[in-house]
Tab-separated table of C-alpha atoms in Angstrom:
chain	number	residue	atom	x	y	z
A	78	MET	CA	-0.145	0.021	-0.140
A	79	GLN	CA	2.778	2.316	1.221
A	80	CYS	CA	4.858	1.238	-2.319
A	81	ASP	CA	1.357	2.005	-4.333
A	82	GLN	CA	1.200	5.578	-3.144
A	83	GLU	CA	5.020	6.704	-3.229
A	84	HIS	CA	4.835	5.344	-6.715
A	85	GLY	CA	1.683	7.581	-7.445
A	86	GLY	CA	3.477	10.504	-5.856
A	87	SER	CA	6.379	10.194	-8.306
A	88	ASP	CA	3.973	9.812	-10.948
A	89	ILE	CA	2.431	13.040	-9.945
A	90	ALA	CA	5.953	14.450	-9.714
A	91	GLU	CA	7.032	13.642	-13.001
A	92	GLN	CA	3.794	14.372	-14.693
A	93	LYS	CA	3.942	18.207	-13.154
A	94	TYR	CA	8.076	17.989	-14.126
A	95	VAL	CA	6.650	16.986	-17.590
A	96	LYS	CA	4.048	19.835	-17.968
A	97	THR	CA	6.722	22.396	-16.412
A	98	THR	CA	8.998	21.744	-18.805
A	99	ALA	CA	6.441	21.619	-21.621
A	100	LEU	CA	5.104	25.010	-20.739
A	101	PHE	CA	8.780	26.070	-19.820
A	102	GLU	CA	9.614	25.529	-23.344
A	103	LEU	CA	6.346	26.636	-24.947
A	104	SER	CA	7.253	29.603	-22.974
A	105	GLU	CA	10.478	29.742	-24.661
A	106	VAL	CA	9.037	29.226	-28.194
A	107	ILE	CA	6.232	32.170	-27.718
A	108	LYS	CA	9.084	34.521	-26.553
A	109	GLU	CA	11.292	33.708	-29.381
A	110	MET	CA	8.000	34.649	-31.704
A	111	ARG	CA	7.584	37.950	-29.672
A	112	ASN	CA	11.258	38.524	-29.729
A	113	ARG	CA	11.083	37.866	-33.792
A	114	LEU	CA	7.867	39.701	-34.041
A	115	HIS	CA	9.422	42.643	-32.392
A	116	GLN	CA	12.619	42.314	-34.466
A	117	THR	CA	10.601	42.312	-37.604
A	118	TRP	CA	8.364	45.466	-36.438
A	119	ASP	CA	11.346	47.215	-35.486
A	120	ASN	CA	13.171	46.636	-38.773
A	121	ASN	CA	9.820	47.750	-40.486
A	122	LEU	CA	9.964	51.327	-39.048
A	123	LYS	CA	13.250	51.761	-39.988
A	124	CYS	CA	12.438	51.177	-43.578
A	125	PHE	CA	9.257	53.340	-43.016
A	126	ASP	CA	11.237	56.255	-41.448
A	127	GLU	CA	14.026	55.937	-44.166
A	128	ILE	CA	11.385	55.716	-47.002
A	129	ILE	CA	9.326	59.009	-45.330
A	130	THR	CA	12.559	60.619	-45.389
A	131	ARG	CA	13.085	60.120	-48.826
A	132	ILE	CA	9.643	60.759	-50.186
A	133	LYS	CA	9.847	64.104	-48.247
A	134	ASP	CA	12.973	65.324	-49.793
A	135	ASN	CA	12.126	64.503	-53.050
A	136	MET	CA	8.629	66.303	-52.180
A	137	LYS	CA	10.900	69.392	-51.503
A	138	TYR	CA	13.336	68.701	-54.328
A	139	PHE	CA	9.975	68.929	-56.848
A	140	GLU	CA	8.727	71.677	-55.135
A	141	TYR	CA	11.673	73.216	-55.634
A	142	ASN	CA	11.767	72.373	-59.527
A	143	LYS	CA	8.103	73.275	-59.740
A	144	VAL	CA	9.062	76.868	-58.699
A	145	LYS	CA	11.457	77.104	-61.483
A	146	GLN	CA	9.390	75.336	-64.064
A	147	PHE	CA	11.590	72.625	-64.092
A	148	ALA	CA	9.261	69.811	-62.823
A	149	LYS	CA	7.010	67.844	-65.536
A	150	GLY	CA	4.064	65.891	-65.212
A	151	GLU	CA	2.822	67.497	-62.136
A	152	SER	CA	-0.070	65.606	-62.197
A	153	GLU	CA	1.458	62.032	-62.790
A	154	TYR	CA	3.723	63.133	-59.527
A	155	LEU	CA	0.938	63.738	-57.274
A	156	LEU	CA	-1.017	60.724	-58.675
A	157	LEU	CA	2.058	58.475	-57.578
A	158	LEU	CA	2.833	60.256	-53.855
A	159	GLU	CA	-0.861	59.758	-53.541
A	160	ASN	CA	-0.801	55.870	-53.932
A	161	HIS	CA	2.861	56.003	-51.871
A	162	PHE	CA	1.169	57.955	-48.618
A	163	GLU	CA	-2.092	55.861	-48.608
A	164	ASN	CA	-0.175	52.410	-48.916
A	165	LEU	CA	2.648	54.130	-46.116
A	166	TYR	CA	-0.602	55.076	-43.867
A	167	GLN	CA	-2.165	52.092	-44.323
A	168	MET	CA	0.574	50.027	-43.582
A	169	LEU	CA	1.232	51.944	-40.252
A	170	VAL	CA	-2.353	51.877	-39.336
A	171	ASP	CA	-1.913	48.132	-39.356
A	172	HIS	CA	1.156	48.040	-37.481
A	173	HIS	CA	-0.592	50.284	-34.723
A	174	GLN	CA	-3.224	47.575	-34.818
A	175	LYS	CA	-1.284	44.708	-34.509
A	176	MET	CA	0.850	46.395	-31.633
A	177	ASP	CA	-2.287	47.068	-29.793
A	178	LEU	CA	-3.456	43.238	-30.021
A	179	MET	CA	-0.171	42.528	-28.434
A	180	VAL	CA	-0.275	44.704	-25.490
A	181	ASN	CA	-3.190	43.028	-24.840
A	182	MET	CA	-1.415	39.308	-25.483
A	183	LEU	CA	1.109	40.760	-23.039
A	184	ASN	CA	-0.995	41.729	-20.355
A	185	GLN	CA	-2.625	38.101	-20.387
A	186	LEU	CA	0.408	36.256	-20.733
A	187	PRO	CA	3.450	38.676	-19.164
A	188	ILE	CA	6.465	36.151	-19.582
A	189	ASP	CA	8.609	38.684	-20.661
A	190	GLU	CA	9.211	42.047	-20.872
A	191	LEU	CA	9.079	43.663	-24.535
A	192	ASN	CA	8.890	47.153	-24.634
A	193	ILE	CA	6.104	47.282	-27.487
A	194	LEU	CA	4.781	50.407	-26.324
A	195	GLU	CA	7.766	52.066	-27.275
A	196	LEU	CA	7.173	50.760	-30.901
A	197	SER	CA	3.373	51.644	-30.773
A	198	LEU	CA	5.035	55.695	-29.879
A	199	ARG	CA	7.366	55.040	-33.167
A	200	VAL	CA	4.589	54.173	-35.258
A	201	SER	CA	2.583	57.121	-34.266
A	202	ASN	CA	5.079	59.428	-34.690
A	203	LEU	CA	5.375	57.717	-37.935
A	204	LEU	CA	1.810	58.831	-38.955
A	205	ASN	CA	2.038	61.969	-37.895
A	206	ASP	CA	5.031	62.415	-40.350
A	207	VAL	CA	3.197	61.275	-43.297
A	208	VAL	CA	0.189	63.192	-42.146
A	209	ASN	CA	2.161	66.570	-41.353
A	210	VAL	CA	3.519	66.316	-45.023
A	211	SER	CA	0.148	65.094	-47.012
A	212	LEU	CA	-1.074	68.498	-47.828
A	213	VAL	CA	0.175	70.015	-50.573
A	214	VAL	CA	-0.703	73.093	-52.461
A	215	GLU	CA	-1.432	71.862	-56.024
A	216	GLU	CA	-2.435	75.536	-57.960
A	217	HIS	CA	-0.485	78.697	-56.256
A	218	PRO	CA	-1.432	82.544	-56.506
A	219	GLN	CA	1.055	84.682	-57.578
A	220	VAL	CA	-0.134	87.931	-57.226
A	221	VAL	CA	-3.273	88.859	-55.312
A	222	ILE	CA	-5.305	92.244	-54.972
A	223	ILE	CA	-6.800	93.070	-52.065
A	224	GLY	CA	-10.564	92.415	-51.958
A	225	THR	CA	-10.328	90.826	-54.588
A	226	SER	CA	-11.139	87.219	-54.969
A	227	PHE	CA	-8.513	84.523	-56.165
A	228	ASN	CA	-8.383	80.432	-56.493
A	229	VAL	CA	-6.406	78.250	-54.348
A	230	SER	CA	-6.277	74.410	-55.015
A	231	LEU	CA	-5.280	71.948	-51.795
A	232	ARG	CA	-4.358	68.161	-52.259
A	233	LEU	CA	-4.493	65.879	-49.582
A	234	LEU	CA	-2.668	62.978	-50.415
A	235	ILE	CA	-4.428	60.724	-47.967
A	236	GLY	CA	-7.467	62.040	-48.719
A	237	SER	CA	-9.009	58.677	-50.324
A	238	LYS	CA	-8.501	56.870	-46.800
A	239	LEU	CA	-10.708	59.187	-45.245
A	240	GLN	CA	-13.820	58.757	-47.653
A	241	SER	CA	-15.693	56.633	-44.530
A	242	ASN	CA	-15.815	60.038	-42.855
A	243	PRO	CA	-18.799	62.123	-42.471
A	244	GLN	CA	-17.486	65.534	-42.272
A	245	PRO	CA	-14.779	66.541	-44.862
A	246	PRO	CA	-11.567	68.029	-43.141
A	247	VAL	CA	-11.971	71.385	-42.123
A	248	ILE	CA	-9.382	74.354	-43.551
A	249	LYS	CA	-7.947	77.247	-42.076
A	250	ALA	CA	-6.343	79.638	-44.217
A	251	VAL	CA	-3.503	82.472	-42.922
A	252	ILE	CA	-1.253	85.284	-44.457
A	253	LEU	CA	2.277	85.477	-43.048
A	254	ASN	CA	4.888	88.008	-43.209
A	255	GLU	CA	8.640	87.357	-44.050
A	256	SER	CA	9.054	87.650	-40.211
A	257	GLN	CA	6.445	85.068	-39.075
A	258	LEU	CA	7.337	82.763	-41.794
A	259	LYS	CA	10.840	82.768	-40.067
A	260	GLN	CA	9.425	82.119	-36.638
A	261	TYR	CA	7.476	79.037	-38.513
A	262	GLN	CA	10.524	77.710	-40.132
A	263	ASN	CA	11.980	77.615	-36.519
A	264	ASP	CA	9.158	76.635	-34.670
A	265	ASN	CA	6.363	74.726	-36.036
A	266	GLU	CA	4.248	74.934	-33.096
A	267	PHE	CA	4.341	78.934	-34.086
A	268	PHE	CA	0.619	78.686	-35.084
A	269	ASN	CA	-0.501	77.099	-31.399
A	270	ALA	CA	1.336	80.263	-29.918
A	271	ALA	CA	-0.773	83.786	-30.216
A	272	PHE	CA	-0.207	84.150	-33.883
A	273	SER	CA	-1.518	87.484	-34.721
A	274	PRO	CA	-2.006	87.671	-38.485
A	275	CYS	CA	-0.943	90.468	-40.530
A	276	ALA	CA	-4.369	90.769	-42.901
A	277	ASP	CA	-7.435	88.010	-42.978
A	278	VAL	CA	-7.771	85.983	-45.435
A	279	LYS	CA	-11.679	84.437	-45.883
A	280	PHE	CA	-13.373	82.009	-47.693
A	281	VAL	CA	-15.691	83.492	-50.501
A	282	GLU	CA	-17.522	80.170	-50.865
A	283	LYS	CA	-17.205	77.109	-48.627
A	284	ALA	CA	-14.481	74.819	-49.658
A	285	THR	CA	-15.253	72.121	-52.316
A	286	TRP	CA	-13.777	68.784	-51.772
A	287	VAL	CA	-13.547	66.444	-55.229
A	288	THR	CA	-13.248	63.309	-55.192
A	289	TRP	CA	-13.520	62.055	-51.785
A	290	TYR	CA	-11.567	64.138	-49.504
A	291	ASN	CA	-8.111	64.348	-51.874
A	292	LYS	CA	-8.265	67.915	-53.765
A	293	ALA	CA	-10.045	70.776	-52.357
A	294	ASN	CA	-10.988	73.825	-54.528
A	295	LEU	CA	-10.522	77.071	-52.747
A	296	LYS	CA	-11.557	80.995	-53.414
A	297	LEU	CA	-10.499	83.384	-50.950
A	298	ILE	CA	-10.447	86.930	-50.545
A	299	ILE	CA	-7.993	89.049	-48.266
A	300	THR	CA	-9.224	91.669	-46.271
A	301	ASN	CA	-8.824	94.113	-43.033
A	302	ALA	CA	-5.222	94.989	-44.346
A	303	ASP	CA	-5.080	98.527	-43.593
A	304	ALA	CA	-1.999	98.235	-41.273
A	305	MET	CA	-0.045	96.509	-43.965
A	306	GLU	CA	-1.140	98.933	-46.511
A	307	ASP	CA	2.872	100.373	-46.818
A	308	SER	CA	4.027	96.372	-46.850
A	309	PHE	CA	1.472	96.035	-49.621
A	310	MET	CA	2.782	99.357	-51.379
A	311	ALA	CA	6.347	98.449	-51.334
A	312	GLY	CA	5.730	94.874	-52.964
A	313	GLU	CA	7.081	92.946	-49.971
A	314	LYS	CA	6.429	88.953	-50.239
A	315	PHE	CA	3.905	86.958	-48.438
A	316	CYS	CA	2.940	83.598	-48.492
A	317	LEU	CA	-0.441	81.872	-47.119
A	318	ALA	CA	-0.433	78.821	-44.905
A	319	PHE	CA	-3.111	76.134	-44.830
A	320	GLU	CA	-3.922	74.347	-42.053
A	321	THR	CA	-6.451	71.223	-42.002
A	322	THR	CA	-7.433	69.226	-39.267
A	323	PHE	CA	-9.561	65.907	-40.010
A	324	THR	CA	-10.483	62.413	-37.843
A	325	PHE	CA	-9.329	58.611	-38.647
A	326	GLY	CA	-10.693	56.158	-36.496
A	327	THR	CA	-10.483	57.658	-33.146
A	328	ARG	CA	-7.218	59.814	-34.018
A	329	GLU	CA	-7.514	63.268	-34.724
A	330	TYR	CA	-4.831	64.879	-36.984
A	331	LYS	CA	-3.743	68.540	-38.010
A	332	THR	CA	-1.091	69.465	-41.365
A	333	ILE	CA	0.030	72.803	-42.187
A	334	CYS	CA	1.283	73.768	-45.829
A	335	LEU	CA	2.531	76.853	-47.217
A	336	SER	CA	2.009	78.685	-50.518
A	337	PHE	CA	4.879	79.634	-52.502
A	338	PRO	CA	5.998	83.537	-51.885
A	339	ILE	CA	2.834	85.988	-52.956
A	340	VAL	CA	2.677	89.425	-53.752
A	341	VAL	CA	-0.230	91.452	-52.425
A	342	THR	CA	-1.212	94.694	-53.691
A	343	THR	CA	-3.918	97.465	-53.635
A	344	ASN	CA	-4.638	97.861	-57.117
A	345	LYS	CA	-4.031	96.483	-60.795
A	346	HIS	CA	-1.438	99.000	-61.723
A	347	SER	CA	1.253	97.722	-59.561
A	348	GLU	CA	0.607	94.171	-60.999
A	349	ILE	CA	3.434	94.259	-63.457
A	350	ASP	CA	5.791	94.859	-61.004
A	351	SER	CA	4.318	92.593	-58.536
A	352	GLN	CA	4.924	90.258	-61.038
A	353	ALA	CA	8.548	90.783	-61.799
A	354	THR	CA	8.878	90.334	-58.060
A	355	ILE	CA	7.652	86.797	-58.253
A	356	PHE	CA	9.636	85.979	-61.588
A	357	TRP	CA	12.833	87.265	-59.384
A	358	ASP	CA	12.332	85.064	-56.613
A	359	TYR	CA	10.646	82.050	-58.567
A	360	SER	CA	13.964	81.990	-60.993
A	361	PHE	CA	16.753	82.853	-58.009
A	362	SER	CA	15.376	81.680	-54.731
A	363	LYS	CA	17.490	78.780	-53.019
A	364	MET	CA	16.293	75.682	-51.574
A	365	ASP	CA	16.025	75.659	-47.961
A	366	ARG	CA	16.452	79.436	-47.300
A	367	SER	CA	15.080	81.257	-44.791
A	368	GLY	CA	12.191	83.694	-44.970
A	369	PHE	CA	12.045	84.824	-48.335
A	370	GLU	CA	16.313	85.347	-48.943
A	371	ILE	CA	16.649	86.204	-52.520
A	372	PRO	CA	20.057	87.331	-53.985
A	373	ARG	CA	20.220	91.195	-55.279
A	374	ARG	CA	22.308	89.932	-58.080
A	375	VAL	CA	22.595	87.095	-60.641
A	376	LEU	CA	25.058	85.792	-63.708
A	377	TRP	CA	22.875	87.233	-66.680
A	378	THR	CA	23.421	83.122	-67.764
A	379	ASP	CA	21.172	82.412	-65.142
A	380	MET	CA	18.616	85.385	-66.277
A	381	ALA	CA	18.877	83.742	-69.832
A	382	MET	CA	17.744	80.370	-68.492
A	383	ALA	CA	15.051	82.052	-66.627
A	384	LEU	CA	13.776	83.877	-69.349
A	385	LYS	CA	14.033	80.787	-71.755
A	386	ARG	CA	11.522	78.619	-68.682
A	387	LYS	CA	9.174	82.113	-69.271
A	388	PHE	CA	8.852	81.622	-73.007
A	389	VAL	CA	7.999	77.872	-72.470
A	390	GLU	CA	5.716	78.846	-69.736
A	391	ILE	CA	3.261	80.608	-72.002
A	392	GLY	CA	3.696	77.939	-75.142
A	393	ALA	CA	6.194	80.024	-76.857
A	394	THR	CA	9.318	78.378	-78.198
A	395	PRO	CA	12.302	79.165	-75.959
A	396	LEU	CA	14.850	81.837	-76.670
A	397	ASP	CA	17.852	80.832	-78.807
A	398	GLN	CA	21.403	82.438	-78.420
A	399	GLU	CA	21.102	84.968	-81.037
A	400	GLN	CA	17.882	86.159	-79.606
A	401	ILE	CA	19.383	86.134	-76.064
A	402	ASN	CA	22.358	88.015	-77.103
A	403	GLU	CA	19.773	90.779	-78.272
A	404	VAL	CA	18.076	90.982	-75.051
A	405	ALA	CA	21.139	91.370	-73.514
A	406	SER	CA	22.224	94.647	-75.553
A	407	ALA	CA	18.943	96.142	-73.665
A	408	ILE	CA	20.696	95.747	-70.340
A	409	TYR	CA	24.688	95.932	-71.658
A	410	PRO	CA	24.355	98.375	-74.683
A	411	ASN	CA	26.824	99.768	-76.288
A	412	ARG	CA	29.074	96.556	-76.100
A	413	GLY	CA	31.127	94.895	-79.308
A	414	ASP	CA	30.383	91.515	-78.647
A	415	VAL	CA	27.182	91.044	-76.249
A	416	GLU	CA	27.651	87.496	-75.867
A	417	VAL	CA	31.398	87.418	-74.575
A	418	TYR	CA	30.870	90.339	-72.117
A	419	SER	CA	27.196	89.530	-70.855
A	420	ASN	CA	28.452	86.011	-69.769
A	421	HIS	CA	30.799	87.291	-67.593
A	422	GLN	CA	28.667	89.744	-66.030
A	423	TYR	CA	25.824	89.917	-63.148
A	424	ILE	CA	22.331	91.730	-63.646
A	425	SER	CA	21.072	93.159	-60.540
A	426	TRP	CA	17.450	93.581	-58.993
A	427	GLU	CA	17.599	97.706	-60.026
A	428	GLN	CA	19.170	96.691	-63.662
A	429	PHE	CA	15.829	94.139	-64.024
A	430	ASN	CA	13.070	96.507	-62.630
A	431	ILE	CA	14.011	99.845	-61.447
A	432	CYS	CA	16.588	101.192	-63.931
A	433	LYS	CA	15.149	102.553	-66.951
A	434	ILE	CA	15.941	101.580	-70.656
A	435	GLY	CA	13.746	102.790	-73.822
A	436	LEU	CA	13.267	106.155	-74.320
A	437	PRO	CA	14.740	108.656	-71.860
A	438	GLY	CA	12.823	110.503	-68.977
A	439	ASP	CA	9.649	109.635	-67.899
A	440	LYS	CA	8.581	107.940	-71.141
A	441	GLY	CA	11.281	105.307	-70.240
A	442	PHE	CA	10.531	101.928	-68.697
A	443	THR	CA	12.413	98.674	-67.325
A	444	PHE	CA	13.905	95.990	-68.345
A	445	TRP	CA	10.906	93.665	-66.888
A	446	GLN	CA	8.043	95.861	-67.963
A	447	TRP	CA	9.613	95.897	-71.638
A	448	LEU	CA	9.846	92.029	-71.881
A	449	HIS	CA	6.605	91.585	-70.090
A	450	ALA	CA	5.040	93.597	-72.566
A	451	ILE	CA	6.557	91.593	-75.195
A	452	LEU	CA	5.189	88.112	-73.454
A	453	VAL	CA	1.945	89.459	-73.176
A	454	LEU	CA	1.778	90.356	-76.788
A	455	LEU	CA	2.876	87.328	-77.957
A	456	GLU	CA	0.805	85.205	-75.688
A	457	LYS	CA	-2.338	86.966	-76.872
A	458	PHE	CA	-2.238	87.713	-80.544
A	459	LEU	CA	1.481	86.048	-82.190
A	460	LEU	CA	2.023	82.963	-80.311
A	461	PRO	CA	1.405	80.439	-83.471
A	462	PHE	CA	3.368	83.150	-85.592
A	463	TRP	CA	6.583	83.027	-83.021
A	464	ASN	CA	6.364	79.227	-82.822
A	465	ASP	CA	6.599	78.994	-87.149
A	466	LYS	CA	9.791	81.307	-86.396
A	467	LEU	CA	7.346	84.154	-88.812
A	468	ILE	CA	8.384	86.496	-86.370
A	469	TYR	CA	12.213	87.116	-86.247
A	470	GLY	CA	11.535	89.317	-82.751
A	471	PHE	CA	14.901	90.408	-80.996
A	472	VAL	CA	17.178	91.976	-83.178
A	473	ASN	CA	18.186	95.770	-83.535
A	474	LYS	CA	17.113	98.198	-86.701
A	475	GLU	CA	20.601	98.221	-88.178
A	476	ILE	CA	20.936	94.649	-88.199
A	477	ALA	CA	16.830	94.141	-89.564
A	478	GLU	CA	17.547	96.693	-92.493
A	479	GLY	CA	21.232	94.579	-93.263
A	480	MET	CA	18.974	91.356	-93.509
A	481	LEU	CA	16.483	92.621	-95.859
A	482	MET	CA	19.034	94.608	-97.909
A	483	TYR	CA	21.147	91.331	-98.856
A	484	LYS	CA	18.521	90.353	-101.341
A	485	PRO	CA	16.016	93.269	-101.646
A	486	VAL	CA	12.584	92.401	-102.865
A	487	ASP	CA	10.048	95.243	-102.992
A	488	GLY	CA	7.112	94.411	-100.375
A	489	LEU	CA	9.308	91.850	-98.533
A	490	PHE	CA	9.130	92.753	-94.614
A	491	LEU	CA	10.519	91.913	-90.955
A	492	LEU	CA	9.015	91.487	-87.766
A	493	ARG	CA	10.989	92.574	-84.698
A	494	PHE	CA	9.719	93.864	-81.078
A	495	SER	CA	10.615	97.701	-80.474
A	496	LYS	CA	12.964	98.717	-77.805
A	497	PHE	CA	11.169	102.116	-77.736
A	498	VAL	CA	7.670	101.675	-77.967
A	499	ILE	CA	6.486	99.051	-74.728
A	500	GLY	CA	4.655	96.270	-76.263
A	501	GLY	CA	5.191	97.275	-79.944
A	502	LEU	CA	5.697	94.924	-83.091
A	503	SER	CA	7.969	96.699	-85.501
A	504	ILE	CA	7.638	96.316	-89.241
A	505	ALA	CA	10.405	96.857	-91.597
A	506	ARG	CA	9.873	96.710	-94.868
A	507	VAL	CA	11.723	97.014	-98.183
A	508	ILE	CA	10.232	99.522	-100.600
A	509	SER	CA	11.580	101.010	-103.876
A	510	LYS	CA	13.567	104.703	-103.999
A	511	ASP	CA	11.905	107.750	-104.258
A	512	ASP	CA	12.059	110.111	-106.636
A	513	GLY	CA	13.078	108.035	-109.502
A	514	GLU	CA	16.282	106.813	-108.320
A	515	VAL	CA	17.012	103.295	-108.906
A	516	GLY	CA	17.211	100.800	-106.028
A	517	PHE	CA	15.710	99.491	-102.787
A	518	GLU	CA	15.655	101.273	-99.418
A	519	VAL	CA	13.943	99.610	-95.868
A	520	ALA	CA	11.004	101.952	-94.542
A	521	HIS	CA	10.446	101.794	-90.656
A	522	LEU	CA	6.647	101.740	-90.099
A	523	GLU	CA	5.160	102.793	-86.837
A	524	PRO	CA	5.014	99.820	-84.283
A	525	LEU	CA	1.862	98.108	-83.885
A	526	GLU	CA	0.687	97.515	-80.211
A	527	GLY	CA	-1.218	95.163	-78.475
A	528	LYS	CA	-4.982	97.179	-79.284
A	529	ASP	CA	-3.693	97.366	-83.406
A	530	LEU	CA	-3.646	93.563	-83.555
A	531	SER	CA	-6.630	93.370	-81.559
A	532	SER	CA	-8.909	95.224	-84.103
A	533	MET	CA	-7.482	93.217	-86.730
A	534	ASN	CA	-8.785	90.104	-85.505
A	535	LEU	CA	-5.987	87.911	-86.566
A	536	PRO	CA	-6.179	84.232	-88.227
A	537	LYS	CA	-3.473	82.216	-88.468
A	538	THR	CA	-3.883	81.962	-92.604
A	539	SER	CA	-4.404	85.691	-92.588
A	540	ILE	CA	-1.884	87.496	-90.810
A	541	PHE	CA	0.730	88.398	-93.633
A	542	ARG	CA	-2.449	89.637	-95.547
A	543	GLN	CA	-3.362	92.120	-92.800
A	544	VAL	CA	0.216	93.421	-92.438
A	545	GLU	CA	0.596	93.759	-96.020
A	546	THR	CA	-1.976	95.968	-95.850
A	547	VAL	CA	-0.420	97.930	-93.206
A	548	VAL	CA	2.699	98.141	-94.635
A	549	SER	CA	1.678	98.973	-97.855
């Protein structure tokens, strides 16, 4: 009997040992699986962090190129970005949910000391990183007149993830001067402080969200800007800041994005000079600058590249080197070899849009005002003719005469841009000499201006018949 009891106790102890050993081995297996999962999540989060950093750098570079008109295929790029952002956001949300489950499992079976909460916090930070750069300005204003409405388009790159939300994201808009922009660059919590805008930005209409909540079309107006009128009159630069808040699940997110620099003016008369400020800023700003920092002078070769891009922007064939040389002669007159000279020279802001060229005195105009008038003339009336090389454009009077007299034919004419009539299209025409003399000479007719071309109502097939009527 006693022997049976001892044998039974031994069996129980052995079974307990076997079960304990099995439980220990199972717990080690679970620990190993948890450690592997923890390591996998840690590696995944490192990869996510690297991907997000690369995307942010890529977006910054794309925005920089967009300002300078280098960027191509913007809509395709934004669609690609949307796809990246949506996938990243969904994967991070999935990781967050799985970590929440793991926390519950650890509480139910606390056999190890894995710091899942630290991983969960990293996921939350990565989610915030994605959201913080997910709002971008797609359509930027440039020159804004106080009291006149203007349009802006925003894109929320994770907007399709919000399609189940009953309420669209809420958008706020403020305007920043350079000092406020620098404060924001140094402190992203700037808007949470006692922020005092330099003017009011109001919505003319309620924001229209397109295709779920991924794109918002805004119509805005700037009002109550009396305190900043001197800054507006001086052509200082500002930018618009847009803040949007939305909820996803139980989380509330807030993100801010900035527009490119804008010039705010009080009337339409200063719009051309405001566009000069925008052109100079967009063409010669540096990446990661402080505020609206911009050089006061640039190499002429950099200006030439910017002018070529400006022509492409309006749909015109870019300037060739001969045309660039002739444009340079407006800045560097009386130079024997303008190309050699200008390639080593600087052009200052003062030469660009303060100093007068053309006619002396009050009738003169700045380099930008002259060039801007030509761009307007081309875009409104002459674009197809310029692109078909039917307008010579930039050539001086003496060279034009030499070209026409090389093989003169009565009625042969050349169209070029006047340097003395702003926005004028000059006509040089070969005519027979008067008073019975044999031979030809070149007559220069009064330049045609925009109002003249508008009254002609020029179709492409009849432009030269119309011009022949003018010159005959």
